[in-house]
GROMACS .gro file of C-alpha atoms in nm:
model
  259
    1MET     CA    1  -3.688  -0.892   4.468
    2THR     CA    2  -3.347  -0.878   4.314
    3SER     CA    3  -3.271  -0.564   4.122
    4ARG     CA    4  -3.047  -0.581   3.819
    5ALA     CA    5  -2.843  -0.278   3.733
    6THR     CA    6  -2.835  -0.171   3.372
    7PRO     CA    7  -2.476  -0.185   3.248
    8PRO     CA    8  -2.337   0.146   3.128
    9PRO     CA    9  -2.343   0.195   2.753
   10ARG     CA   10  -2.030   0.074   2.581
   11ALA     CA   11  -1.802   0.355   2.477
   12PRO     CA   12  -1.786   0.393   2.101
   13ARG     CA   13  -1.479   0.235   1.949
   14THR     CA   14  -1.223   0.450   1.772
   15PRO     CA   15  -1.128   0.258   1.457
   16ALA     CA   16  -0.763   0.228   1.365
   17VAL     CA   17  -0.662   0.304   1.008
   18LEU     CA   18  -0.387   0.105   0.835
   19PHE     CA   19  -0.238   0.264   0.524
   20ASP     CA   20  -0.069   0.087   0.239
   21LEU     CA   21   0.224   0.300   0.126
   22ASP     CA   22   0.315   0.283  -0.243
   23GLY     CA   23   0.041   0.407  -0.474
   24THR     CA   24  -0.184   0.479  -0.175
   25LEU     CA   25  -0.011   0.735   0.048
   26VAL     CA   26   0.259   0.831  -0.200
   27ASP     CA   27   0.299   0.832  -0.577
   28SER     CA   28   0.602   0.604  -0.572
   29GLU     CA   29   0.515   0.350  -0.841
   30PRO     CA   30   0.721   0.528  -1.113
   31HIS     CA   31   1.021   0.507  -0.879
   32TYR     CA   32   0.961   0.136  -0.814
   33TYR     CA   33   0.932   0.075  -1.186
   34GLU     CA   34   1.263   0.249  -1.258
   35ALA     CA   35   1.438   0.072  -0.970
   36GLY     CA   36   1.312  -0.263  -1.096
   37ARG     CA   37   1.412  -0.190  -1.454
   38LEU     CA   38   1.764  -0.091  -1.352
   39THR     CA   39   1.797  -0.398  -1.132
   40LEU     CA   40   1.694  -0.638  -1.408
   41GLU     CA   41   1.923  -0.468  -1.658
   42ARG     CA   42   2.216  -0.517  -1.424
   43TYR     CA   43   2.159  -0.892  -1.452
   44GLY     CA   44   2.108  -0.892  -1.828
   45ALA     CA   45   1.728  -0.885  -1.836
   46THR     CA   46   1.610  -0.603  -2.063
   47GLY     CA   47   1.273  -0.486  -2.189
   48PHE     CA   48   1.094  -0.455  -1.854
   49THR     CA   49   0.798  -0.227  -1.930
   50TRP     CA   50   0.571  -0.008  -1.723
   51GLU     CA   51   0.280  -0.229  -1.827
   52ARG     CA   52   0.462  -0.532  -1.690
   53HIS     CA   53   0.538  -0.346  -1.367
   54LEU     CA   54   0.171  -0.264  -1.314
   55ARG     CA   55   0.089  -0.634  -1.302
   56PHE     CA   56   0.278  -0.653  -0.973
   57LEU     CA   57   0.085  -0.373  -0.800
   58GLY     CA   58   0.016  -0.469  -0.441
   59ILE     CA   59   0.270  -0.752  -0.439
   60GLY     CA   60   0.571  -0.718  -0.208
   61THR     CA   61   0.921  -0.646  -0.338
   62ARG     CA   62   1.056  -0.989  -0.247
   63GLU     CA   63   0.766  -1.179  -0.402
   64THR     CA   64   0.790  -0.969  -0.720
   65LEU     CA   65   1.162  -1.031  -0.757
   66GLU     CA   66   1.123  -1.402  -0.692
   67ILE     CA   67   0.886  -1.421  -0.988
   68LEU     CA   68   1.104  -1.206  -1.215
   69ARG     CA   69   1.419  -1.394  -1.116
   70HIS     CA   70   1.257  -1.719  -1.226
   71GLU     CA   71   1.111  -1.574  -1.547
   72HIS     CA   72   1.443  -1.424  -1.659
   73GLY     CA   73   1.666  -1.708  -1.543
   74ILE     CA   74   1.870  -1.487  -1.309
   75ASP     CA   75   2.115  -1.689  -1.098
   76ALA     CA   76   2.169  -1.428  -0.827
   77PRO     CA   77   1.987  -1.500  -0.498
   78VAL     CA   78   1.670  -1.305  -0.431
   79ASP     CA   79   1.827  -1.136  -0.127
   80GLU     CA   80   2.086  -0.980  -0.357
   81LEU     CA   81   1.820  -0.861  -0.601
   82VAL     CA   82   1.619  -0.706  -0.317
   83ALA     CA   83   1.926  -0.520  -0.191
   84VAL     CA   84   2.011  -0.386  -0.538
   85LYS     CA   85   1.655  -0.274  -0.608
   86ASN     CA   86   1.627  -0.106  -0.267
   87ARG     CA   87   1.947   0.091  -0.333
   88HIS     CA   88   1.814   0.219  -0.665
   89TYR     CA   89   1.475   0.297  -0.512
   90LEU     CA   90   1.613   0.486  -0.214
   91GLU     CA   91   1.826   0.703  -0.441
   92LEU     CA   92   1.514   0.804  -0.632
   93VAL     CA   93   1.266   0.862  -0.349
   94ARG     CA   94   1.499   1.065  -0.129
   95THR     CA   95   1.493   1.342  -0.387
   96SER     CA   96   1.150   1.318  -0.548
   97ALA     CA   97   0.896   1.134  -0.329
   98ARG     CA   98   0.550   1.296  -0.328
   99ALA     CA   99   0.257   1.232  -0.096
  100PHE     CA  100  -0.092   1.247  -0.242
  101PRO     CA  101  -0.249   1.568  -0.099
  102GLY     CA  102  -0.582   1.405  -0.015
  103MET     CA  103  -0.411   1.123   0.171
  104ARG     CA  104  -0.200   1.366   0.372
  105GLU     CA  105  -0.519   1.550   0.470
  106PHE     CA  106  -0.685   1.219   0.565
  107ALA     CA  107  -0.391   1.108   0.782
  108GLU     CA  108  -0.374   1.446   0.954
  109ARG     CA  109  -0.749   1.439   1.024
  110LEU     CA  110  -0.725   1.090   1.173
  111ARG     CA  111  -0.435   1.178   1.402
  112ALA     CA  112  -0.602   1.498   1.517
  113ALA     CA  113  -0.914   1.302   1.611
  114GLY     CA  114  -0.718   1.041   1.805
  115HIS     CA  115  -0.747   0.745   1.571
  116PRO     CA  116  -0.459   0.495   1.588
  117VAL     CA  117  -0.283   0.488   1.251
  118ALA     CA  118  -0.008   0.276   1.095
  119VAL     CA  119   0.161   0.194   0.766
  120ALA     CA  120   0.148  -0.171   0.654
  121SER     CA  121   0.344  -0.218   0.333
  122GLY     CA  122   0.508  -0.474   0.108
  123SER     CA  123   0.813  -0.248   0.084
  124SER     CA  124   1.129  -0.292   0.289
  125ARG     CA  125   1.149  -0.115   0.623
  126ALA     CA  126   1.431   0.103   0.490
  127ALA     CA  127   1.212   0.211   0.197
  128ILE     CA  128   0.912   0.281   0.422
  129ASP     CA  129   1.119   0.497   0.654
  130ALA     CA  130   1.286   0.686   0.367
  131VAL     CA  131   0.958   0.764   0.191
  132LEU     CA  132   0.778   0.881   0.504
  133GLU     CA  133   1.065   1.106   0.605
  134ALA     CA  134   1.109   1.247   0.253
  135THR     CA  135   0.740   1.336   0.227
  136GLY     CA  136   0.708   1.475   0.579
  137LEU     CA  137   0.461   1.203   0.680
  138GLY     CA  138   0.698   1.046   0.931
  139PRO     CA  139   0.569   1.223   1.244
  140LEU     CA  140   0.211   1.127   1.156
  141LEU     CA  141   0.282   0.758   1.095
  142THR     CA  142   0.524   0.624   1.352
  143VAL     CA  143   0.391   0.266   1.361
  144ARG     CA  144   0.523   0.091   1.051
  145VAL     CA  145   0.516  -0.273   0.943
  146SER     CA  146   0.707  -0.412   0.647
  147ALA     CA  147   0.632  -0.742   0.476
  148GLU     CA  148   0.993  -0.829   0.567
  149GLU     CA  149   0.878  -0.854   0.928
  150VAL     CA  150   0.600  -1.110   0.877
  151GLY     CA  151   0.575  -1.458   0.733
  152ARG     CA  152   0.368  -1.388   0.423
  153GLY     CA  153   0.306  -1.088   0.202
  154LYS     CA  154  -0.021  -0.965   0.055
  155PRO     CA  155  -0.274  -1.103  -0.037
  156GLU     CA  156  -0.218  -1.287   0.290
  157PRO     CA  157  -0.327  -1.079   0.590
  158ASP     CA  158  -0.008  -1.102   0.797
  159VAL     CA  159   0.115  -0.744   0.756
  160PHE     CA  160  -0.224  -0.596   0.853
  161LEU     CA  161  -0.267  -0.832   1.149
  162GLU     CA  162   0.078  -0.738   1.278
  163ALA     CA  163  -0.003  -0.368   1.244
  164ALA     CA  164  -0.323  -0.419   1.443
  165ARG     CA  165  -0.130  -0.610   1.709
  166ARG     CA  166   0.125  -0.330   1.746
  167LEU     CA  167  -0.153  -0.074   1.779
  168GLY     CA  168  -0.334  -0.291   2.035
  169VAL     CA  169  -0.652  -0.292   1.827
  170ALA     CA  170  -0.872  -0.586   1.726
  171PRO     CA  171  -0.878  -0.661   1.351
  172ALA     CA  172  -1.253  -0.595   1.342
  173ASP     CA  173  -1.181  -0.240   1.461
  174CYS     CA  174  -0.940  -0.163   1.176
  175VAL     CA  175  -0.989   0.007   0.841
  176VAL     CA  176  -0.738  -0.060   0.563
  177VAL     CA  177  -0.665   0.195   0.289
  178GLU     CA  178  -0.539   0.027  -0.029
  179ASP     CA  179  -0.479   0.092  -0.397
  180ALA     CA  180  -0.435  -0.263  -0.531
  181ALA     CA  181  -0.635  -0.584  -0.542
  182PRO     CA  182  -0.392  -0.799  -0.338
  183GLY     CA  183  -0.412  -0.550  -0.053
  184VAL     CA  184  -0.791  -0.537  -0.065
  185GLU     CA  185  -0.797  -0.916  -0.048
  186ALA     CA  186  -0.550  -0.912   0.242
  187ALA     CA  187  -0.782  -0.677   0.430
  188ARG     CA  188  -1.075  -0.912   0.369
  189ARG     CA  189  -0.877  -1.210   0.497
  190ALA     CA  190  -0.778  -1.010   0.804
  191GLY     CA  191  -1.144  -0.937   0.884
  192MET     CA  192  -1.096  -0.563   0.838
  193ARG     CA  193  -1.301  -0.301   0.658
  194CYS     CA  194  -1.138  -0.149   0.353
  195ILE     CA  195  -1.127   0.177   0.160
  196ALA     CA  196  -1.005   0.116  -0.195
  197VAL     CA  197  -0.846   0.392  -0.403
  198PRO     CA  198  -0.730   0.215  -0.721
  199TYR     CA  199  -0.394   0.330  -0.849
  200ALA     CA  200  -0.400   0.525  -1.174
  201PRO     CA  201  -0.080   0.692  -1.302
  202GLU     CA  202  -0.088   1.070  -1.309
  203GLY     CA  203   0.045   1.284  -1.591
  204GLY     CA  204   0.166   1.003  -1.813
  205VAL     CA  205   0.397   0.718  -1.716
  206PRO     CA  206   0.720   0.552  -1.824
  207GLY     CA  207   0.678   0.317  -2.115
  208GLY     CA  208   0.402   0.512  -2.285
  209VAL     CA  209   0.094   0.372  -2.111
  210PRO     CA  210  -0.178   0.640  -2.136
  211ASP     CA  211  -0.275   0.827  -1.821
  212GLY     CA  212  -0.518   0.623  -1.613
  213GLU     CA  213  -0.488   0.307  -1.819
  214ALA     CA  214  -0.426  -0.023  -1.646
  215PRO     CA  215  -0.221  -0.315  -1.777
  216GLY     CA  216  -0.375  -0.490  -2.073
  217GLY     CA  217  -0.565  -0.180  -2.183
  218GLY     CA  218  -0.835  -0.199  -1.918
  219ALA     CA  219  -0.924   0.045  -1.645
  220PRO     CA  220  -0.757   0.033  -1.303
  221GLY     CA  221  -0.900  -0.259  -1.107
  222GLY     CA  222  -0.968  -0.470  -1.413
  223GLY     CA  223  -1.338  -0.388  -1.448
  224ASP     CA  224  -1.543  -0.201  -1.703
  225GLY     CA  225  -1.482   0.142  -1.550
  226PRO     CA  226  -1.205   0.305  -1.349
  227GLY     CA  227  -1.138   0.085  -1.051
  228GLY     CA  228  -1.445  -0.128  -1.115
  229GLY     CA  229  -1.488  -0.503  -1.116
  230ALA     CA  230  -1.422  -0.802  -0.894
  231PRO     CA  231  -1.075  -0.710  -0.760
  232PHE     CA  232  -1.226  -0.435  -0.543
  233ALA     CA  233  -1.563  -0.596  -0.473
  234SER     CA  234  -1.492  -0.660  -0.105
  235ALA     CA  235  -1.401  -0.296  -0.032
  236GLY     CA  236  -1.661  -0.121   0.181
  237LEU     CA  237  -1.583   0.217   0.027
  238LEU     CA  238  -1.448   0.249  -0.327
  239PHE     CA  239  -1.320   0.567  -0.488
  240ALA     CA  240  -1.334   0.424  -0.838
  241GLY     CA  241  -1.158   0.718  -0.999
  242GLY     CA  242  -0.851   0.676  -0.781
  243GLN     CA  243  -0.674   0.971  -0.623
  244ARG     CA  244  -0.854   1.219  -0.849
  245GLU     CA  245  -1.183   1.116  -0.689
  246PHE     CA  246  -1.058   1.057  -0.334
  247ASP     CA  247  -1.232   1.274  -0.074
  248ALA     CA  248  -1.063   1.288   0.266
  249GLU     CA  249  -1.378   1.412   0.438
  250ALA     CA  250  -1.591   1.129   0.297
  251ALA     CA  251  -1.324   0.873   0.380
  252TYR     CA  252  -1.300   1.000   0.736
  253ALA     CA  253  -1.676   0.995   0.787
  254TRP     CA  254  -1.699   0.636   0.664
  255ALA     CA  255  -1.399   0.511   0.862
  256ALA     CA  256  -1.512   0.677   1.184
  257SER     CA  257  -1.870   0.553   1.149
  258GLY     CA  258  -1.779   0.189   1.216
  259ASN     CA  259  -2.022   0.076   0.945
   0.00000   0.00000   0.00000
């Protein structure tokens, strides 16, 4: 009679966590708005509002400027616009970048527990590096992928798939943390679980949009309540109130559970 050994139980997987940067880890959207406004003004395009800026949340810098260049009839090549905007942005963030406290706690908890972590962002690599160093998050998040390094930006999954590749982790074993609908969709297309923390401006914003209000007068995420509605429907865990509601302990428990 042939005996058949029972295979040892499979070791539990340690999920990797991939962070979006702007509006997720750090409150950098006001800086991006100001950098974009100054860039457009340099080329004669005035009247760029905070409300207009919010419509590009989650879209990479290059893709945003390609759209704005076309809309405003700017002749300068998009590479030049990207370089100008990055210069303005870096000047701002080096002196006033701020990490969200709950996100810092979450990243620290993940690293302490041995979870692979990375940043996967639509920003330039120079901007990613500058923000992480200015906020003190650099030592926690050494694996960084910019949309400049992949073929397509969000909502395509390329930046998340590249981050997973660099970490040596299968996409199914990754959790994405995002604040905007294009990033949530990119996570879905990558076959990754997602924690959504919809961006809502804190303490008032440039251009007079009330605190917590999304473009067009709706709530963040485009639904009936804060962060509600279809744009975040594929997220496995949604903190509908944004950073005010985010709970690092709850986020860690969900991410580590593998559910």
